[in-house]
GROMACS .gro file of N, CA, C and O in nm:
model
  296
    1MET      N    1  -0.654   1.968  -0.548
    1MET     CA    2  -0.583   1.948  -0.674
    1MET      C    3  -0.684   1.951  -0.788
    1MET      O    4  -0.785   1.884  -0.785
    2LYS      N    5  -0.655   2.031  -0.889
    2LYS     CA    6  -0.744   2.040  -1.003
    2LYS      C    7  -0.722   1.922  -1.097
    2LYS      O    8  -0.610   1.878  -1.116
    3LYS      N    9  -0.830   1.876  -1.153
    3LYS     CA   10  -0.823   1.768  -1.250
    3LYS      C   11  -0.800   1.829  -1.388
    3LYS      O   12  -0.857   1.931  -1.422
    4LYS      N   13  -0.711   1.768  -1.466
    4LYS     CA   14  -0.680   1.819  -1.598
    4LYS      C   15  -0.801   1.804  -1.690
    4LYS      O   16  -0.871   1.704  -1.686
    5LEU      N   17  -0.822   1.903  -1.775
    5LEU     CA   18  -0.926   1.892  -1.875
    5LEU      C   19  -0.864   1.827  -1.999
    5LEU      O   20  -0.768   1.877  -2.056
    6ILE      N   21  -0.919   1.712  -2.034
    6ILE     CA   22  -0.866   1.634  -2.146
    6ILE      C   23  -0.975   1.620  -2.251
    6ILE      O   24  -1.085   1.575  -2.221
    7SER      N   25  -0.943   1.658  -2.373
    7SER     CA   26  -1.042   1.647  -2.479
    7SER      C   27  -1.052   1.502  -2.530
    7SER      O   28  -0.957   1.424  -2.517
    8GLU      N   29  -1.165   1.472  -2.588
    8GLU     CA   30  -1.185   1.339  -2.644
    8GLU      C   31  -1.086   1.313  -2.757
    8GLU      O   32  -1.037   1.202  -2.776
    9ASN      N   33  -1.054   1.420  -2.831
    9ASN     CA   34  -0.958   1.407  -2.940
    9ASN      C   35  -0.819   1.372  -2.888
    9ASN      O   36  -0.747   1.292  -2.951
   10ASP      N   37  -0.780   1.429  -2.774
   10ASP     CA   38  -0.650   1.396  -2.713
   10ASP      C   39  -0.646   1.248  -2.674
   10ASP      O   40  -0.546   1.180  -2.698
   11VAL      N   41  -0.754   1.200  -2.616
   11VAL     CA   42  -0.759   1.059  -2.577
   11VAL      C   43  -0.758   0.970  -2.701
   11VAL      O   44  -0.686   0.869  -2.705
   12ARG      N   45  -0.831   1.008  -2.802
   12ARG     CA   46  -0.838   0.930  -2.926
   12ARG      C   47  -0.699   0.919  -2.988
   12ARG      O   48  -0.657   0.810  -3.029
   13LEU      N   49  -0.626   1.028  -2.994
   13LEU     CA   50  -0.494   1.027  -3.054
   13LEU      C   51  -0.395   0.944  -2.971
   13LEU      O   52  -0.320   0.863  -3.026
   14ALA      N   53  -0.399   0.959  -2.840
   14ALA     CA   54  -0.310   0.879  -2.753
   14ALA      C   55  -0.345   0.731  -2.762
   14ALA      O   56  -0.255   0.646  -2.765
   15ALA      N   57  -0.473   0.697  -2.769
   15ALA     CA   58  -0.514   0.557  -2.781
   15ALA      C   59  -0.466   0.500  -2.913
   15ALA      O   60  -0.424   0.383  -2.920
   16TYR      N   61  -0.473   0.581  -3.018
   16TYR     CA   62  -0.426   0.535  -3.149
   16TYR      C   63  -0.276   0.502  -3.145
   16TYR      O   64  -0.233   0.399  -3.195
   17TYR      N   65  -0.198   0.591  -3.084
   17TYR     CA   66  -0.054   0.566  -3.073
   17TYR      C   67  -0.025   0.446  -2.983
   17TYR      O   68   0.068   0.369  -3.009
   18ASN      N   69  -0.103   0.427  -2.876
   18ASN     CA   70  -0.088   0.307  -2.793
   18ASN      C   71  -0.112   0.182  -2.876
   18ASN      O   72  -0.042   0.082  -2.864
   19TRP      N   73  -0.216   0.188  -2.958
   19TRP     CA   74  -0.253   0.075  -3.045
   19TRP      C   75  -0.140   0.045  -3.144
   19TRP      O   76  -0.103  -0.071  -3.164
   20LEU      N   77  -0.085   0.149  -3.205
   20LEU     CA   78   0.025   0.130  -3.300
   20LEU      C   79   0.147   0.069  -3.230
   20LEU      O   80   0.209  -0.024  -3.279
   21ASN      N   81   0.181   0.124  -3.113
   21ASN     CA   82   0.300   0.077  -3.039
   21ASN      C   83   0.285  -0.064  -2.985
   21ASN      O   84   0.384  -0.130  -2.958
   22SER      N   85   0.161  -0.109  -2.968
   22SER     CA   86   0.141  -0.244  -2.915
   22SER      C   87   0.123  -0.348  -3.027
   22SER      O   88   0.084  -0.460  -3.002
   23GLY      N   89   0.150  -0.307  -3.151
   23GLY     CA   90   0.145  -0.402  -3.261
   23GLY      C   91   0.010  -0.411  -3.330
   23GLY      O   92  -0.019  -0.508  -3.399
   24ARG      N   93  -0.077  -0.314  -3.310
   24ARG     CA   94  -0.209  -0.304  -3.373
   24ARG      C   95  -0.297  -0.428  -3.350
   24ARG      O   96  -0.352  -0.485  -3.443
   25PRO      N   97  -0.312  -0.471  -3.224
   25PRO     CA   98  -0.395  -0.589  -3.197
   25PRO      C   99  -0.544  -0.561  -3.217
   25PRO      O  100  -0.592  -0.451  -3.191
   26GLU      N  101  -0.614  -0.661  -3.263
   26GLU     CA  102  -0.759  -0.649  -3.279
   26GLU      C  103  -0.827  -0.666  -3.145
   26GLU      O  104  -0.783  -0.746  -3.061
   27GLY      N  105  -0.934  -0.594  -3.123
   27GLY     CA  106  -1.014  -0.610  -3.002
   27GLY      C  107  -0.957  -0.542  -2.879
   27GLY      O  108  -0.999  -0.572  -2.767
   28ALA      N  109  -0.860  -0.453  -2.894
   28ALA     CA  110  -0.797  -0.389  -2.778
   28ALA      C  111  -0.836  -0.241  -2.767
   28ALA      O  112  -0.768  -0.165  -2.698
   29ALA      N  113  -0.941  -0.201  -2.833
   29ALA     CA  114  -0.979  -0.059  -2.838
   29ALA      C  115  -1.008  -0.003  -2.699
   29ALA      O  116  -0.957   0.104  -2.663
   30LEU      N  117  -1.083  -0.074  -2.619
   30LEU     CA  118  -1.118  -0.025  -2.486
   30LEU      C  119  -0.994  -0.018  -2.396
   30LEU      O  120  -0.974   0.081  -2.325
   31ASP      N  121  -0.910  -0.120  -2.402
   31ASP     CA  122  -0.786  -0.118  -2.323
   31ASP      C  123  -0.697  -0.001  -2.362
   31ASP      O  124  -0.643   0.066  -2.274
   32ASN      N  125  -0.686   0.025  -2.491
   32ASN     CA  126  -0.604   0.137  -2.537
   32ASN      C  127  -0.666   0.271  -2.496
   32ASN      O  128  -0.594   0.363  -2.460
   33TRP      N  129  -0.798   0.279  -2.501
   33TRP     CA  130  -0.866   0.403  -2.462
   33TRP      C  131  -0.844   0.431  -2.313
   33TRP      O  132  -0.807   0.543  -2.276
   34VAL      N  133  -0.863   0.330  -2.230
   34VAL     CA  134  -0.847   0.347  -2.086
   34VAL      C  135  -0.701   0.381  -2.053
   34VAL      O  136  -0.673   0.469  -1.971
   35SER      N  137  -0.609   0.312  -2.116
   35SER     CA  138  -0.467   0.337  -2.093
   35SER      C  139  -0.430   0.479  -2.135
   35SER      O  140  -0.358   0.550  -2.062
   36ALA      N  141  -0.480   0.523  -2.247
   36ALA     CA  142  -0.452   0.659  -2.294
   36ALA      C  143  -0.511   0.763  -2.199
   36ALA      O  144  -0.445   0.862  -2.166
   37ARG      N  145  -0.630   0.737  -2.151
   37ARG     CA  146  -0.694   0.830  -2.057
   37ARG      C  147  -0.611   0.844  -1.929
   37ARG      O  148  -0.589   0.952  -1.880
   38ARG      N  149  -0.564   0.730  -1.880
   38ARG     CA  150  -0.481   0.732  -1.759
   38ARG      C  151  -0.350   0.804  -1.781
   38ARG      O  152  -0.304   0.878  -1.695
   39GLN      N  153  -0.287   0.779  -1.896
   39GLN     CA  154  -0.163   0.846  -1.927
   39GLN      C  155  -0.182   0.999  -1.930
   39GLN      O  156  -0.100   1.071  -1.877
   40LEU      N  157  -0.287   1.041  -1.992
   40LEU     CA  158  -0.312   1.185  -2.003
   40LEU      C  159  -0.351   1.246  -1.869
   40LEU      O  160  -0.322   1.362  -1.843
   41GLU      N  161  -0.416   1.170  -1.784
   41GLU     CA  162  -0.454   1.220  -1.652
   41GLU      C  163  -0.335   1.218  -1.556
   41GLU      O  164  -0.341   1.278  -1.449
   42GLY      N  165  -0.231   1.146  -1.590
   42GLY     CA  166  -0.110   1.145  -1.509
   42GLY      C  167  -0.102   1.035  -1.407
   42GLY      O  168  -0.009   1.032  -1.327
   43ASP      N  169  -0.194   0.943  -1.404
   43ASP     CA  170  -0.188   0.835  -1.304
   43ASP      C  171  -0.168   0.699  -1.370
   43ASP      O  172  -0.214   0.599  -1.323
   44ALA      N  173  -0.093   0.698  -1.479
   44ALA     CA  174  -0.070   0.572  -1.551
   44ALA      C  175   0.006   0.472  -1.468
   44ALA      O  176  -0.011   0.351  -1.484
   45GLY      N  177   0.093   0.517  -1.378
   45GLY     CA  178   0.175   0.425  -1.300
   45GLY      C  179   0.109   0.374  -1.173
   45GLY      O  180   0.158   0.284  -1.110
   46ALA      N  181  -0.005   0.431  -1.135
   46ALA     CA  182  -0.071   0.391  -1.011
   46ALA      C  183  -0.149   0.261  -1.033
   46ALA      O  184  -0.236   0.254  -1.119
   47PRO      N  185  -0.118   0.156  -0.956
   47PRO     CA  186  -0.192   0.031  -0.974
   47PRO      C  187  -0.333   0.041  -0.920
   47PRO      O  188  -0.359   0.109  -0.821
   48ARG      N  189  -0.427  -0.024  -0.990
   48ARG     CA  190  -0.563  -0.031  -0.940
   48ARG      C  191  -0.570  -0.141  -0.835
   48ARG      O  192  -0.480  -0.223  -0.824
   49LYS      N  193  -0.676  -0.145  -0.760
   49LYS     CA  194  -0.688  -0.245  -0.652
   49LYS      C  195  -0.674  -0.385  -0.707
   49LYS      O  196  -0.604  -0.468  -0.651
   50GLU      N  197  -0.741  -0.416  -0.817
   50GLU     CA  198  -0.736  -0.552  -0.870
   50GLU      C  199  -0.601  -0.582  -0.938
   50GLU      O  200  -0.572  -0.697  -0.966
   51GLU      N  201  -0.519  -0.479  -0.961
   51GLU     CA  202  -0.388  -0.500  -1.022
   51GLU      C  203  -0.272  -0.483  -0.922
   51GLU      O  204  -0.158  -0.471  -0.962
   52ALA      N  205  -0.304  -0.480  -0.796
   52ALA     CA  206  -0.201  -0.460  -0.695
   52ALA      C  207  -0.099  -0.574  -0.703
   52ALA      O  208  -0.133  -0.688  -0.730
   53PRO      N  209   0.028  -0.544  -0.681
   53PRO     CA  210   0.130  -0.648  -0.687
   53PRO      C  211   0.107  -0.756  -0.583
   53PRO      O  212   0.062  -0.728  -0.472
   54LYS      N  213   0.137  -0.879  -0.622
   54LYS     CA  214   0.120  -0.992  -0.530
   54LYS      C  215   0.232  -0.994  -0.428
   54LYS      O  216   0.344  -0.954  -0.456
   55LYS      N  217   0.199  -1.041  -0.309
   55LYS     CA  218   0.299  -1.054  -0.205
   55LYS      C  219   0.387  -1.174  -0.235
   55LYS      O  220   0.341  -1.274  -0.287
   56PRO      N  221   0.515  -1.167  -0.201
   56PRO     CA  222   0.602  -1.282  -0.225
   56PRO      C  223   0.557  -1.400  -0.138
   56PRO      O  224   0.506  -1.380  -0.027
   57CYS      N  225   0.578  -1.520  -0.187
   57CYS     CA  226   0.531  -1.638  -0.116
   57CYS      C  227   0.623  -1.682  -0.004
   57CYS      O  228   0.591  -1.773   0.070
   58GLY      N  229   0.740  -1.619   0.008
   58GLY     CA  230   0.830  -1.650   0.119
   58GLY      C  231   0.935  -1.754   0.085
   58GLY      O  232   1.024  -1.781   0.164
   59ARG      N  233   0.927  -1.817  -0.032
   59ARG     CA  234   1.030  -1.915  -0.070
   59ARG      C  235   1.152  -1.842  -0.122
   59ARG      O  236   1.142  -1.743  -0.191
   60LYS      N  237   1.267  -1.897  -0.090
   60LYS     CA  238   1.392  -1.840  -0.140
   60LYS      C  239   1.423  -1.904  -0.275
   60LYS      O  240   1.394  -2.021  -0.297
   61GLU      N  241   1.485  -1.826  -0.361
   61GLU     CA  242   1.525  -1.879  -0.490
   61GLU      C  243   1.646  -1.971  -0.471
   61GLU      O  244   1.726  -1.950  -0.381
   62ALA      N  245   1.657  -2.069  -0.555
   62ALA     CA  246   1.767  -2.164  -0.547
   62ALA      C  247   1.900  -2.092  -0.563
   62ALA      O  248   1.916  -2.009  -0.650
   63GLY      N  249   1.994  -2.124  -0.476
   63GLY     CA  250   2.127  -2.065  -0.486
   63GLY      C  251   2.140  -1.929  -0.424
   63GLY      O  252   2.244  -1.867  -0.434
   64LYS      N  253   2.039  -1.879  -0.357
   64LYS     CA  254   2.047  -1.746  -0.298
   64LYS      C  255   2.044  -1.749  -0.146
   64LYS      O  256   2.037  -1.648  -0.083
   65GLY      N  257   2.052  -1.867  -0.088
   65GLY     CA  258   2.051  -1.879   0.058
   65GLY      C  259   2.191  -1.863   0.116
   65GLY      O  260   2.285  -1.830   0.047
   66LYS      N  261   2.204  -1.891   0.245
   66LYS     CA  262   2.333  -1.876   0.313
   66LYS      C  263   2.436  -1.976   0.261
   66LYS      O  264   2.554  -1.947   0.256
   67ALA      N  265   2.391  -2.094   0.220
   67ALA     CA  266   2.484  -2.197   0.176
   67ALA      C  267   2.562  -2.154   0.052
   67ALA      O  268   2.675  -2.198   0.032
   68SER      N  269   2.507  -2.071  -0.031
   68SER     CA  270   2.575  -2.030  -0.152
   68SER      C  271   2.675  -1.917  -0.128
   68SER      O  272   2.745  -1.877  -0.219
   69LYS      N  273   2.682  -1.866  -0.007
   69LYS     CA  274   2.772  -1.756   0.023
   69LYS      C  275   2.896  -1.802   0.102
   69LYS      O  276   2.948  -1.732   0.185
   70LYS      N  277   2.943  -1.922   0.076
   70LYS     CA  278   3.062  -1.974   0.144
   70LYS      C  279   3.185  -1.898   0.095
   70LYS      O  280   3.201  -1.874  -0.023
   71LYS      N  281   3.268  -1.862   0.189
   71LYS     CA  282   3.393  -1.796   0.157
   71LYS      C  283   3.503  -1.899   0.157
   71LYS      O  284   3.511  -1.986   0.243
   72SER      N  285   3.591  -1.886   0.061
   72SER     CA  286   3.704  -1.980   0.056
   72SER      C  287   3.812  -1.933   0.151
   72SER      O  288   3.837  -1.813   0.166
   73LYS      N  289   3.872  -2.028   0.219
   73LYS     CA  290   3.979  -1.996   0.314
   73LYS      C  291   4.113  -2.014   0.244
   73LYS      O  292   4.142  -2.120   0.193
   74ARG      N  293   4.192  -1.909   0.241
   74ARG     CA  294   4.325  -1.917   0.178
   74ARG      C  295   4.430  -1.873   0.272
   74ARG      O  296   4.427  -1.791   0.349
   0.00000   0.00000   0.00000
């Protein structure tokens, strides 16, 4: 698979729009740059190892167990 050639200007412009859309926060330049680079490379949705989703802890939410599924007899 060929890697897309992305210009620095393309990344700069995408990072700028990310910054605008996120409310223009101060100190987020690197985050916006990395996010823009990923978006342009096409792997924005792929989680990194340190951002992998956590496994569920196994507890059931209140009201979602078998006891809450009682059927009324008529």
